Short mmCIF file of C-alpha atoms and ligand atoms in Angstrom, two decimals:
data_model
loop_
_atom_site.label_atom_id
_atom_site.label_comp_id
_atom_site.label_asym_id
_atom_site.label_seq_id
_atom_site.Cartn_x
_atom_site.Cartn_y
_atom_site.Cartn_z
CA MET A 1 -0.01 -0.02 -0.01
CA THR A 2 1.37 3.44 -0.86
CA SER A 3 1.09 5.83 2.02
CA TRP A 4 0.57 9.55 1.56
CA TRP A 5 3.98 10.37 3.02
CA HIS A 6 5.90 8.12 0.68
CA GLY A 7 7.46 10.42 -1.88
CA GLY A 8 6.41 13.48 0.10
CA ILE A 9 8.54 16.48 0.98
CA GLY A 10 8.24 18.01 4.41
CA TYR A 11 9.07 21.44 5.84
CA GLU A 12 10.06 22.06 9.45
CA ILE A 13 8.63 25.10 11.18
CA TYR A 14 9.93 26.50 14.48
CA PRO A 15 6.78 28.23 15.64
CA ARG A 16 8.62 30.92 17.64
CA SER A 17 10.46 32.07 14.52
CA PHE A 18 8.23 31.61 11.53
CA ALA A 19 5.63 34.38 11.59
CA ASP A 20 4.13 36.59 14.31
CA SER A 21 0.45 37.33 13.64
CA ASN A 22 -0.36 39.42 16.75
CA ASP A 23 2.81 41.53 16.90
CA ASP A 24 4.15 40.40 20.27
CA GLY A 25 7.54 39.32 18.86
CA ILE A 26 6.87 35.57 19.11
CA GLY A 27 5.73 33.43 16.20
CA ASP A 28 2.36 31.74 16.48
CA ILE A 29 -0.06 29.30 14.89
CA ASN A 30 -2.02 32.06 13.14
CA GLY A 31 1.26 33.29 11.72
CA ILE A 32 1.86 29.85 10.18
CA LYS A 33 -1.66 29.86 8.78
CA GLY A 34 -1.01 33.22 7.14
CA ARG A 35 2.01 31.78 5.33
CA LEU A 36 0.35 28.64 3.99
CA PRO A 37 0.00 30.22 0.51
CA TYR A 38 3.79 30.57 0.44
CA LEU A 39 4.30 26.95 1.50
CA SER A 40 1.81 25.81 -1.06
CA TRP A 41 3.64 27.79 -3.76
CA LEU A 42 6.92 26.21 -2.61
CA GLY A 43 5.35 22.81 -3.27
CA ILE A 44 5.93 20.94 -0.03
CA ASN A 45 3.41 18.26 1.07
CA ALA A 46 3.65 18.53 4.85
CA ILE A 47 4.71 20.80 7.66
CA TRP A 48 6.24 19.59 10.89
CA ILE A 49 5.69 22.14 13.62
CA ALA A 50 8.13 22.06 16.57
CA PRO A 51 6.35 21.95 19.98
CA PHE A 52 3.64 24.54 20.66
CA TYR A 53 2.27 22.92 23.83
CA GLN A 54 1.84 24.39 27.27
CA SER A 55 5.37 24.78 28.57
CA PRO A 56 7.55 26.87 30.88
CA GLY A 57 9.74 27.29 27.79
CA LEU A 58 13.12 26.49 29.28
CA ASP A 59 13.91 24.51 26.13
CA HIS A 60 11.46 26.52 23.99
CA GLY A 61 8.63 24.02 24.19
CA TYR A 62 10.61 20.78 24.42
CA ASP A 63 9.69 20.89 28.10
CA VAL A 64 5.98 20.11 27.93
CA SER A 65 3.78 20.75 30.96
CA ASP A 66 0.50 19.72 29.29
CA TYR A 67 0.52 17.52 26.18
CA ARG A 68 -3.05 18.42 25.29
CA ALA A 69 -2.93 22.22 25.60
CA ILE A 70 -1.40 24.95 23.49
CA ASN A 71 0.93 27.55 24.95
CA PRO A 72 -1.01 30.86 24.81
CA ILE A 73 2.08 32.56 23.33
CA HIS A 74 1.45 30.40 20.23
CA GLY A 75 -2.34 30.45 20.18
CA THR A 76 -5.27 28.19 21.05
CA LEU A 77 -6.66 24.79 20.12
CA ALA A 78 -9.17 26.60 17.95
CA ASP A 79 -6.26 28.23 16.07
CA PHE A 80 -4.74 24.78 15.59
CA ASP A 81 -8.02 23.41 14.22
CA GLU A 82 -8.23 26.29 11.75
CA LEU A 83 -4.61 25.77 10.70
CA VAL A 84 -5.27 22.10 10.03
CA ALA A 85 -8.42 22.84 8.03
CA ASP A 86 -6.69 25.48 5.96
CA ALA A 87 -3.60 23.32 5.36
CA HIS A 88 -5.71 20.32 4.36
CA GLY A 89 -7.59 22.50 1.92
CA ARG A 90 -4.23 23.14 0.23
CA ASN A 91 -3.12 19.48 0.37
CA ILE A 92 -0.61 20.20 3.05
CA ARG A 93 -0.45 17.70 5.91
CA VAL A 94 0.26 18.78 9.45
CA ILE A 95 2.77 16.85 11.59
CA VAL A 96 3.05 17.71 15.27
CA ASP A 97 6.07 17.20 17.48
CA ILE A 98 5.61 14.78 20.35
CA VAL A 99 8.04 14.79 23.27
CA PRO A 100 7.82 11.39 24.99
CA ASN A 101 11.33 11.05 26.47
CA HIS A 102 10.75 13.68 29.14
CA SER A 103 8.16 16.13 30.35
CA SER A 104 8.61 19.50 32.03
CA SER A 105 9.22 19.37 35.77
CA GLN A 106 6.11 21.58 35.92
CA HIS A 107 3.95 18.80 34.48
CA ARG A 108 1.28 17.67 36.93
CA TRP A 109 2.72 14.13 36.84
CA PHE A 110 6.13 15.27 38.08
CA GLN A 111 4.63 17.60 40.67
CA GLU A 112 2.67 14.62 42.02
CA ALA A 113 5.74 12.38 41.84
CA LEU A 114 7.69 14.82 43.99
CA LYS A 115 5.19 14.41 46.80
CA GLY A 116 6.72 11.11 47.89
CA ARG A 117 7.91 7.66 47.03
CA ASP A 118 4.42 6.11 47.33
CA GLN A 119 2.62 8.62 45.10
CA PRO A 120 0.83 7.00 42.13
CA HIS A 121 2.73 9.18 39.62
CA ARG A 122 6.12 8.51 41.17
CA ASP A 123 6.72 5.66 38.77
CA TYR A 124 6.01 7.86 35.73
CA TYR A 125 9.65 8.98 36.15
CA ILE A 126 12.99 7.26 36.72
CA TRP A 127 14.16 7.25 40.33
CA ARG A 128 17.28 5.69 41.80
CA ASP A 129 18.92 5.66 45.19
CA PRO A 130 22.24 7.53 45.47
CA GLY A 131 25.41 5.71 44.48
CA PRO A 132 27.69 4.22 47.18
CA ASP A 133 29.42 7.60 47.66
CA GLY A 134 26.08 9.40 48.00
CA GLY A 135 26.45 10.90 44.52
CA PRO A 136 24.51 10.11 41.30
CA PRO A 137 23.67 6.44 40.70
CA ASN A 138 25.83 6.19 37.57
CA ASN A 139 28.03 8.18 35.19
CA TRP A 140 25.37 9.22 32.67
CA VAL A 141 25.59 12.85 31.54
CA SER A 142 22.98 15.31 30.32
CA HIS A 143 23.10 16.62 26.71
CA PHE A 144 22.87 20.09 28.18
CA GLY A 145 25.75 19.78 30.67
CA GLY A 146 26.33 18.15 34.07
CA PRO A 147 25.17 14.75 35.29
CA ALA A 148 21.96 13.17 34.00
CA TRP A 149 20.74 12.90 37.60
CA THR A 150 19.41 15.43 40.10
CA LEU A 151 18.83 14.69 43.76
CA ASP A 152 15.36 15.19 45.19
CA GLU A 153 16.37 15.99 48.75
CA ALA A 154 12.95 15.33 50.24
CA SER A 155 13.00 11.65 49.25
CA ASN A 156 16.79 11.28 48.99
CA GLN A 157 16.47 9.77 45.51
CA TYR A 158 17.86 10.92 42.21
CA TYR A 159 15.72 11.33 39.08
CA CYS A 160 17.10 10.86 35.57
CA HIS A 161 17.16 13.62 32.92
CA LEU A 162 19.03 13.26 29.63
CA PHE A 163 18.44 17.01 29.13
CA LEU A 164 17.79 19.79 31.70
CA PRO A 165 16.99 18.99 35.34
CA GLU A 166 13.67 20.69 34.48
CA GLN A 167 13.10 17.96 31.83
CA PRO A 168 12.77 14.77 33.90
CA ASP A 169 12.82 11.54 31.84
CA LEU A 170 9.61 9.55 31.70
CA ASN A 171 9.62 5.91 32.67
CA TRP A 172 8.62 3.87 29.62
CA SER A 173 8.72 0.59 31.49
CA ASN A 174 5.56 1.71 33.26
CA PRO A 175 2.41 0.44 31.41
CA ALA A 176 0.33 3.34 32.80
CA LEU A 177 2.65 5.83 31.12
CA ARG A 178 2.43 3.92 27.84
CA ALA A 179 -1.36 4.11 28.02
CA GLU A 180 -1.25 7.89 28.67
CA PHE A 181 0.67 8.41 25.46
CA ASP A 182 -1.70 6.25 23.41
CA ASP A 183 -4.37 8.71 24.47
CA ILE A 184 -2.25 11.76 23.70
CA LEU A 185 -1.55 10.44 20.19
CA ARG A 186 -5.28 9.85 19.65
CA PHE A 187 -6.08 13.32 20.97
CA TRP A 188 -4.00 14.99 18.22
CA CYS A 189 -5.09 12.54 15.50
CA ASP A 190 -8.72 13.27 16.39
CA ARG A 191 -7.95 16.96 15.90
CA GLY A 192 -6.67 16.24 12.42
CA ALA A 193 -2.91 15.86 12.91
CA ASP A 194 -1.44 13.75 10.12
CA GLY A 195 1.52 12.48 12.02
CA PHE A 196 4.13 12.90 14.69
CA ARG A 197 7.76 13.85 14.72
CA ILE A 198 9.02 11.98 17.77
CA ASP A 199 11.52 13.86 19.84
CA VAL A 200 14.55 11.87 21.11
CA ALA A 201 12.90 8.71 19.75
CA HIS A 202 16.01 6.69 20.61
CA GLY A 203 15.95 7.66 24.29
CA LEU A 204 12.80 6.20 25.79
CA ILE A 205 14.10 2.91 27.16
CA LYS A 206 17.05 2.79 29.56
CA ASP A 207 19.24 -0.13 30.60
CA PRO A 208 17.28 -1.95 33.35
CA GLN A 209 20.52 -2.28 35.35
CA PHE A 210 21.52 1.36 34.85
CA ARG A 211 25.12 0.44 34.04
CA ASN A 212 27.81 3.07 33.50
CA ASN A 213 28.49 4.10 29.92
CA PRO A 214 32.06 3.34 28.86
CA GLN A 215 34.13 6.45 28.33
CA ARG A 216 35.74 6.43 24.86
CA VAL A 217 38.07 9.43 24.99
CA PRO A 218 39.38 11.85 27.64
CA ILE A 219 37.46 15.08 28.09
CA GLN A 220 39.45 18.21 27.18
CA ASP A 221 36.87 20.87 27.98
CA PRO A 222 34.46 19.87 30.76
CA ASP A 223 32.46 23.06 30.08
CA ASN A 224 31.54 21.88 26.57
CA PRO A 225 28.41 19.72 27.07
CA THR A 226 28.53 18.28 23.55
CA GLU A 227 32.14 17.20 23.92
CA VAL A 228 31.41 15.64 27.30
CA PHE A 229 28.37 13.84 25.92
CA ASN A 230 30.27 12.52 22.93
CA ALA A 231 33.16 11.33 25.07
CA PHE A 232 30.99 8.40 26.19
CA GLU A 233 29.77 5.42 24.27
CA HIS A 234 26.02 5.55 24.90
CA LEU A 235 25.54 1.86 25.45
CA TYR A 236 23.06 2.08 28.28
CA ASP A 237 21.17 5.38 28.29
CA MET A 238 19.99 5.46 24.65
CA ASP A 239 19.16 3.33 21.61
CA GLN A 240 18.16 0.28 23.63
CA ASP A 241 16.75 -2.67 21.69
CA GLY A 242 13.33 -2.51 23.36
CA THR A 243 12.62 1.03 22.14
CA VAL A 244 11.07 -0.15 18.89
CA ASP A 245 8.43 -2.11 20.83
CA VAL A 246 7.01 1.21 22.00
CA TYR A 247 6.69 2.31 18.37
CA ARG A 248 5.09 -0.94 17.23
CA ARG A 249 2.36 -0.11 19.70
CA TRP A 250 2.15 3.50 18.45
CA ASN A 251 1.96 2.25 14.89
CA GLN A 252 -1.24 0.38 15.82
CA VAL A 253 -2.64 3.43 17.54
CA VAL A 254 -2.14 5.78 14.58
CA GLU A 255 -2.92 3.30 11.83
CA PRO A 256 -6.65 4.00 11.60
CA TYR A 257 -5.79 7.68 11.07
CA GLU A 258 -3.10 6.97 8.42
CA ALA A 259 -0.82 9.18 10.49
CA VAL A 260 2.92 9.01 9.96
CA LEU A 261 5.48 8.37 12.73
CA ILE A 262 8.85 10.02 12.14
CA GLY A 263 11.52 9.44 14.73
CA GLU A 264 14.36 11.70 15.72
CA SER A 265 16.96 9.04 16.21
CA ASN A 266 20.57 9.06 17.17
CA PRO A 267 21.61 5.43 17.04
CA ARG A 268 25.07 4.26 18.11
CA SER A 269 26.03 3.17 14.59
CA LEU A 270 24.81 3.40 11.01
CA ASP A 271 23.70 -0.24 11.01
CA ARG A 272 21.19 0.53 13.78
CA VAL A 273 19.35 3.30 11.91
CA ALA A 274 17.01 0.98 9.98
CA ARG A 275 16.00 -0.90 13.16
CA TYR A 276 13.60 1.94 13.88
CA VAL A 277 11.64 1.40 10.70
CA THR A 278 11.40 -2.37 10.50
CA ASN A 279 8.60 -4.76 11.49
CA GLY A 280 5.76 -2.30 11.87
CA SER A 281 7.59 0.21 14.00
CA LEU A 282 8.21 3.85 12.86
CA HIS A 283 7.45 4.84 9.27
CA THR A 284 10.54 6.94 8.79
CA VAL A 285 13.44 8.08 10.89
CA PHE A 286 15.66 11.13 10.63
CA TYR A 287 19.25 10.18 9.94
CA LEU A 288 20.79 13.23 11.57
CA GLU A 289 24.51 13.11 10.89
CA PRO A 290 24.35 15.11 7.62
CA GLY A 291 22.66 17.76 9.75
CA TRP A 292 25.68 18.49 11.90
CA ILE A 293 28.82 17.51 10.03
CA HIS A 294 31.04 19.92 8.14
CA TRP A 295 31.96 19.63 4.46
CA LYS A 296 33.62 16.23 4.07
CA PRO A 297 31.93 15.09 0.85
CA GLU A 298 33.60 11.71 0.49
CA ASP A 299 32.66 10.69 4.00
CA LEU A 300 29.18 12.11 3.63
CA LEU A 301 28.44 10.18 0.44
CA GLU A 302 29.81 7.00 1.95
CA LYS A 303 27.49 7.32 4.93
CA ILE A 304 24.48 8.29 2.84
CA GLU A 305 24.99 5.24 0.63
CA THR A 306 25.39 2.92 3.64
CA VAL A 307 22.23 4.17 5.29
CA HIS A 308 20.26 4.18 2.05
CA ARG A 309 21.26 0.57 1.35
CA SER A 310 19.73 -0.40 4.69
CA THR A 311 16.32 1.15 3.86
CA ASP A 312 15.07 2.90 0.76
CA THR A 313 11.73 4.20 2.06
CA GLY A 314 12.49 4.61 5.77
CA ILE A 315 14.64 7.71 6.01
CA SER A 316 13.58 11.31 6.41
CA TRP A 317 16.62 12.85 4.77
CA VAL A 318 17.71 16.18 6.23
CA ILE A 319 20.72 18.45 6.25
CA ASP A 320 19.15 21.15 8.41
CA ASN A 321 17.01 21.45 11.50
CA HIS A 322 16.53 23.70 14.53
CA ASP A 323 19.37 22.08 16.52
CA ASN A 324 22.48 22.78 14.47
CA PRO A 325 24.21 25.47 12.48
CA ARG A 326 22.69 25.81 9.04
CA SER A 327 24.13 23.63 6.27
CA ALA A 328 25.12 26.66 4.19
CA THR A 329 27.29 27.75 7.13
CA ARG A 330 28.68 24.32 7.95
CA PHE A 331 29.46 23.56 4.31
CA GLY A 332 31.64 26.64 3.86
CA GLY A 333 29.47 29.73 4.19
CA GLY A 334 28.40 32.19 1.46
CA ASP A 335 27.48 30.98 -2.00
CA VAL A 336 29.96 28.12 -1.73
CA GLY A 337 28.13 26.73 1.30
CA ARG A 338 24.72 27.41 -0.27
CA SER A 339 25.59 25.60 -3.43
CA ARG A 340 26.98 22.57 -1.59
CA SER A 341 23.86 22.50 0.54
CA LEU A 342 21.69 22.40 -2.58
CA ALA A 343 23.89 19.70 -4.13
CA VAL A 344 23.35 17.46 -1.08
CA MET A 345 19.61 18.12 -0.93
CA THR A 346 19.30 17.37 -4.63
CA PHE A 347 20.89 13.95 -4.17
CA MET A 348 18.67 13.29 -1.15
CA MET A 349 15.60 13.81 -3.36
CA ALA A 350 16.55 10.59 -5.18
CA LEU A 351 16.86 8.53 -2.00
CA GLY A 352 13.23 7.56 -1.45
CA GLY A 353 11.88 8.29 2.01
CA PHE A 354 10.40 11.55 3.20
CA PRO A 355 12.97 14.38 3.10
CA PHE A 356 12.49 17.63 5.04
CA LEU A 357 13.63 21.21 4.57
CA TRP A 358 14.16 23.49 7.58
CA GLU A 359 12.57 26.96 7.40
CA GLY A 360 14.94 29.31 5.60
CA GLN A 361 17.01 26.53 4.08
CA GLU A 362 15.20 27.20 0.81
CA LEU A 363 16.54 30.79 0.94
CA GLY A 364 20.12 29.61 1.39
CA LEU A 365 20.22 31.26 4.79
CA THR A 366 23.45 31.06 6.75
CA ASP A 367 23.59 31.30 10.53
CA ALA A 368 22.95 34.61 12.21
CA GLU A 369 25.49 36.32 14.39
CA LEU A 370 24.12 37.08 17.83
CA ASP A 371 25.52 38.94 20.82
CA ALA A 372 26.12 36.76 23.84
CA SER A 373 23.56 38.88 25.72
CA ASN A 374 20.83 37.77 23.28
CA LEU A 375 21.33 34.03 23.64
CA THR A 376 18.42 32.03 25.07
CA ASP A 377 19.34 28.39 24.44
CA PRO A 378 20.19 26.57 27.71
CA ILE A 379 23.16 24.93 25.99
CA ALA A 380 24.69 28.41 25.87
CA THR A 381 23.16 30.07 28.93
CA ARG A 382 23.80 27.21 31.38
CA ASN A 383 27.36 26.47 30.27
CA GLU A 384 30.49 28.54 29.91
CA HIS A 385 30.78 27.40 26.35
CA GLY A 386 29.77 28.27 22.79
CA VAL A 387 26.70 29.98 21.36
CA GLY A 388 24.23 27.09 21.46
CA ARG A 389 21.44 26.73 18.93
CA ASP A 390 19.96 30.23 18.69
CA THR A 391 21.96 31.18 15.59
CA THR A 392 19.93 28.86 13.36
CA ARG A 393 16.64 29.91 15.00
CA THR A 394 16.44 33.61 14.16
CA VAL A 395 13.22 34.71 12.50
CA MET A 396 12.25 34.00 8.87
CA PRO A 397 13.15 36.90 6.59
CA TRP A 398 9.94 37.53 4.62
CA ASP A 399 10.74 40.99 3.27
CA SER A 400 12.74 44.11 4.04
CA SER A 401 10.25 45.80 6.34
CA HIS A 402 10.58 45.93 10.15
CA ALA A 403 12.10 42.71 11.55
CA ASN A 404 12.22 41.33 8.02
CA GLY A 405 8.44 41.13 7.98
CA PHE A 406 8.26 38.71 10.91
CA SER A 407 6.50 41.14 13.31
CA LYS A 408 4.80 44.40 12.44
CA SER A 409 6.49 46.60 15.01
CA ALA A 410 7.50 44.40 17.96
CA GLU A 411 11.10 43.35 18.48
CA PRO A 412 11.35 39.60 17.77
CA TRP A 413 12.34 37.29 20.65
CA LEU A 414 15.74 36.93 18.92
CA PRO A 415 17.12 39.89 16.99
CA SER A 416 16.15 39.55 13.35
CA ALA A 417 19.71 38.94 12.17
CA GLN A 418 19.88 41.91 9.77
CA ARG A 419 19.09 39.91 6.65
CA THR A 420 19.78 41.68 3.36
CA PRO A 421 16.95 42.17 0.84
CA ALA A 422 18.54 39.44 -1.29
CA GLU A 423 18.03 36.97 1.54
CA THR A 424 14.28 37.57 1.78
CA VAL A 425 11.36 35.63 0.35
CA ALA A 426 9.99 38.80 -1.29
CA VAL A 427 13.08 39.32 -3.45
CA GLN A 428 13.95 35.68 -4.13
CA ARG A 429 10.44 34.77 -5.20
CA ASP A 430 10.68 36.96 -8.27
CA ASP A 431 14.16 35.89 -9.29
CA LYS A 432 14.25 32.65 -11.22
CA SER A 433 17.93 32.15 -10.40
CA SER A 434 17.49 32.60 -6.62
CA TRP A 435 18.13 29.86 -4.08
CA LEU A 436 14.44 29.86 -3.31
CA CYS A 437 13.45 29.26 -6.95
CA LYS A 438 16.13 26.57 -7.26
CA HIS A 439 14.73 24.77 -4.24
CA ARG A 440 11.24 25.16 -5.60
CA ASP A 441 12.30 23.70 -8.97
CA LEU A 442 13.91 20.81 -7.17
CA ILE A 443 10.67 20.08 -5.29
CA THR A 444 8.68 20.29 -8.51
CA THR A 445 11.14 17.95 -10.19
CA ARG A 446 10.80 15.34 -7.48
CA ARG A 447 7.04 15.58 -7.49
CA SER A 448 6.75 15.28 -11.24
CA HIS A 449 9.11 12.31 -11.53
CA PRO A 450 7.87 9.67 -9.08
CA ASP A 451 10.54 7.23 -10.30
CA LEU A 452 12.94 9.30 -8.16
CA TRP A 453 11.41 7.82 -5.02
CA LYS A 454 9.36 4.90 -6.30
CA ALA A 455 11.47 2.94 -8.80
CA THR A 456 13.89 0.28 -7.57
CA PRO A 457 17.16 1.93 -6.62
CA GLN A 458 20.39 0.67 -8.14
CA TRP A 459 23.79 2.08 -7.14
CA LEU A 460 25.96 2.10 -10.26
CA GLU A 461 29.65 1.50 -10.10
CA THR A 462 31.72 4.65 -9.61
CA PRO A 463 35.40 5.17 -8.76
CA PRO A 464 36.29 5.71 -5.11
CA GLY A 465 35.80 9.24 -3.83
CA ALA A 466 33.08 11.86 -3.72
CA VAL A 467 31.17 10.65 -6.78
CA ARG A 468 27.99 8.53 -6.92
CA ALA A 469 25.49 7.40 -9.51
CA LEU A 470 22.09 6.11 -8.48
CA ARG A 471 19.64 4.79 -11.05
CA ARG A 472 15.94 4.48 -10.36
CA GLY A 473 13.83 3.33 -13.33
CA LYS A 474 13.89 6.13 -15.89
CA MET A 475 15.81 8.44 -13.52
CA LEU A 476 19.46 8.86 -12.80
CA ALA A 477 21.01 10.93 -10.01
CA LEU A 478 24.66 11.84 -10.40
CA ALA A 479 26.65 13.43 -7.59
CA ASN A 480 30.08 14.93 -8.21
CA TRP A 481 31.01 16.50 -4.89
CA LYS A 482 34.70 16.59 -5.73
CA PRO A 483 36.36 20.03 -5.96
CA ASP A 484 37.00 19.45 -9.71
CA MET A 485 35.12 18.54 -12.84
CA PHE A 486 34.53 14.80 -13.19
CA SER A 487 33.88 12.91 -16.37
CA ILE A 488 31.49 9.95 -16.24
CA GLU A 489 30.11 7.43 -18.75
CA LEU A 490 26.32 7.43 -18.74
CA PRO A 491 24.37 4.19 -18.99
CA PRO A 492 23.51 3.43 -22.68
CA GLY A 493 20.82 5.53 -24.34
CA LYS A 494 19.84 9.15 -24.45
CA TRP A 495 19.33 11.19 -21.33
CA SER A 496 18.01 14.64 -20.49
CA ILE A 497 19.32 16.69 -17.62
CA ILE A 498 16.16 17.93 -15.94
CA TYR A 499 17.77 19.42 -12.84
CA HIS A 500 21.26 20.54 -11.99
CA SER A 501 22.05 22.05 -8.60
CA GLY A 502 24.85 24.11 -10.14
CA SER A 503 23.06 25.83 -13.01
CA ALA A 504 19.79 26.13 -14.83
CA GLU A 505 20.94 24.06 -17.79
CA HIS A 506 18.56 21.49 -19.22
CA GLU A 507 20.32 19.47 -21.86
CA ASP A 508 20.08 16.23 -23.83
CA VAL A 509 23.18 14.11 -23.30
CA SER A 510 24.58 10.65 -23.94
CA GLY A 511 27.87 8.79 -23.65
CA ARG A 512 30.56 10.47 -21.55
CA ILE A 513 29.70 13.77 -19.85
CA ASP A 514 31.59 16.21 -17.65
CA LEU A 515 30.03 16.84 -14.27
CA VAL A 516 30.60 20.29 -12.75
CA ALA A 517 32.42 20.22 -9.39
CA GLU A 518 30.40 20.06 -6.15
CA SER A 519 27.04 19.57 -7.79
CA THR A 520 24.28 17.00 -8.33
CA TYR A 521 22.35 16.21 -11.52
CA LEU A 522 19.00 14.57 -12.04
CA LEU A 523 18.47 13.00 -15.47
CA VAL A 524 15.60 11.24 -17.14
CA ALA A 525 15.96 8.65 -19.91
CA SER A 526 14.59 10.08 -23.19
CA THR A 527 12.13 7.87 -24.92
C1 LIG B 601 15.60 17.13 20.51
C2 LIG B 601 15.13 18.46 19.97
C3 LIG B 601 15.88 19.55 20.69
C4 LIG B 601 15.56 19.45 22.18
C5 LIG B 601 15.86 18.08 22.72
C6 LIG B 601 15.25 17.86 24.07
O1 LIG B 601 16.90 16.87 20.20
O2 LIG B 601 15.28 18.50 18.58
O3 LIG B 601 15.58 20.80 20.20
O4 LIG B 601 16.28 20.41 22.87
O5 LIG B 601 15.37 17.05 21.90
O6 LIG B 601 13.87 17.74 23.95
CA1 LIG B 602 2.74 36.29 18.28
#
């Protein structure tokens, strides 16, 4: 059975930063609704909206205090219903972000749990007695700095949190908790949600014995939470085998609604990525590494091929999201970075699955520069290290008016990054050679040539290095991500170049052709 998401193209929206309808400086659901005509013009099939639930906002909504209510700064349930109706009228599906690994410490469940060891909600969270020295029960660390355990003095037990102490981890070995989430999923499906992006999908189950993670390398800078986190091999706190059982159950819950389950996963190794999408578990999973690495094209293509060989339909391909510097910045900055970013996205469009763009990626945006005093991300504000994730989260540049058209007169929650007119939607929309129009052409190309995601994939032989050729039925995707021109022999027959990330050329070709450096081509066999 072909599902609606197969062959689709998604678009991630950070609700704080997309569009502010009531001029208070914070993006909202009505703002998204107002921009649906733009998204429809762009040609995407689905939006994924980062969390808009009731939340103290310490991790901008990834600390949920009520899974069934909307944070008034973003709007109301009625606004959500209207957004869904409007989006559906334009054939755009709406995917909401579900945060099952942890709640906010302000959630009623945690507040009840704090009341004592025998409270019914105590077991919704993960509690352990202190270690032999009175300290944390094991060596697990939080992504956001410090240990993954905080002591509740009243009960003299530690609770686990892979993120902030204000984001206590939920206990997925508790059947009552599992049942709560079945209900939450149904709540949003009943309101018309078409699917879920599952936050920290790899994190839900922990080692029942709570063993220490082995440390792989010494830590140079203890103030750098990412370095500290990556110094350990995460054998016991994440990516446990039993996690997929949770999603098999979710799959049954959402099936009657034809809703899609997309996991944010960070497995220990490439061969564990496809586990999340096998045997009736998740539908697709984000493979995140291309979203944080710098420009190492040979390595990137190698990994992409390895992951793709393990599942053709199961990956939501991405190079950008709200958690990392933008690809145009990571891949070299300026037009060099932008053009590499488009080359990678172009190849991803031939990889099956359900790829996603991150708001502003289509404009070729690079990261904003922010003053330290403006930073809001706890990774930056709670550690003496780095700038955190705010630089990718500045507001969408719609036009050259106040705050780049994000708010009417209010100052946005993050300064609007002084985008030039050439970076805005208003200017790029009317320029056929703009990054925006190139992304739009790419989306149109994928949608009008279903072989790109439907036909059986066949990796053709190519010499070692940053070059790949993938054939799918009538289509051929050629990546030359080397710094120089590369000459390649096409499969027999006549071909037409229908998309080239490096230029607007559309040409009929056959035999041996020269591929422009650092670019990707999509070709169709001429009949
Ligand atoms: C995911 C989100 C990130 C958030 C974290 C904790 O990685 O993408 O933004 O901070 O989970 O919920
Ligand atoms: Ca607002």
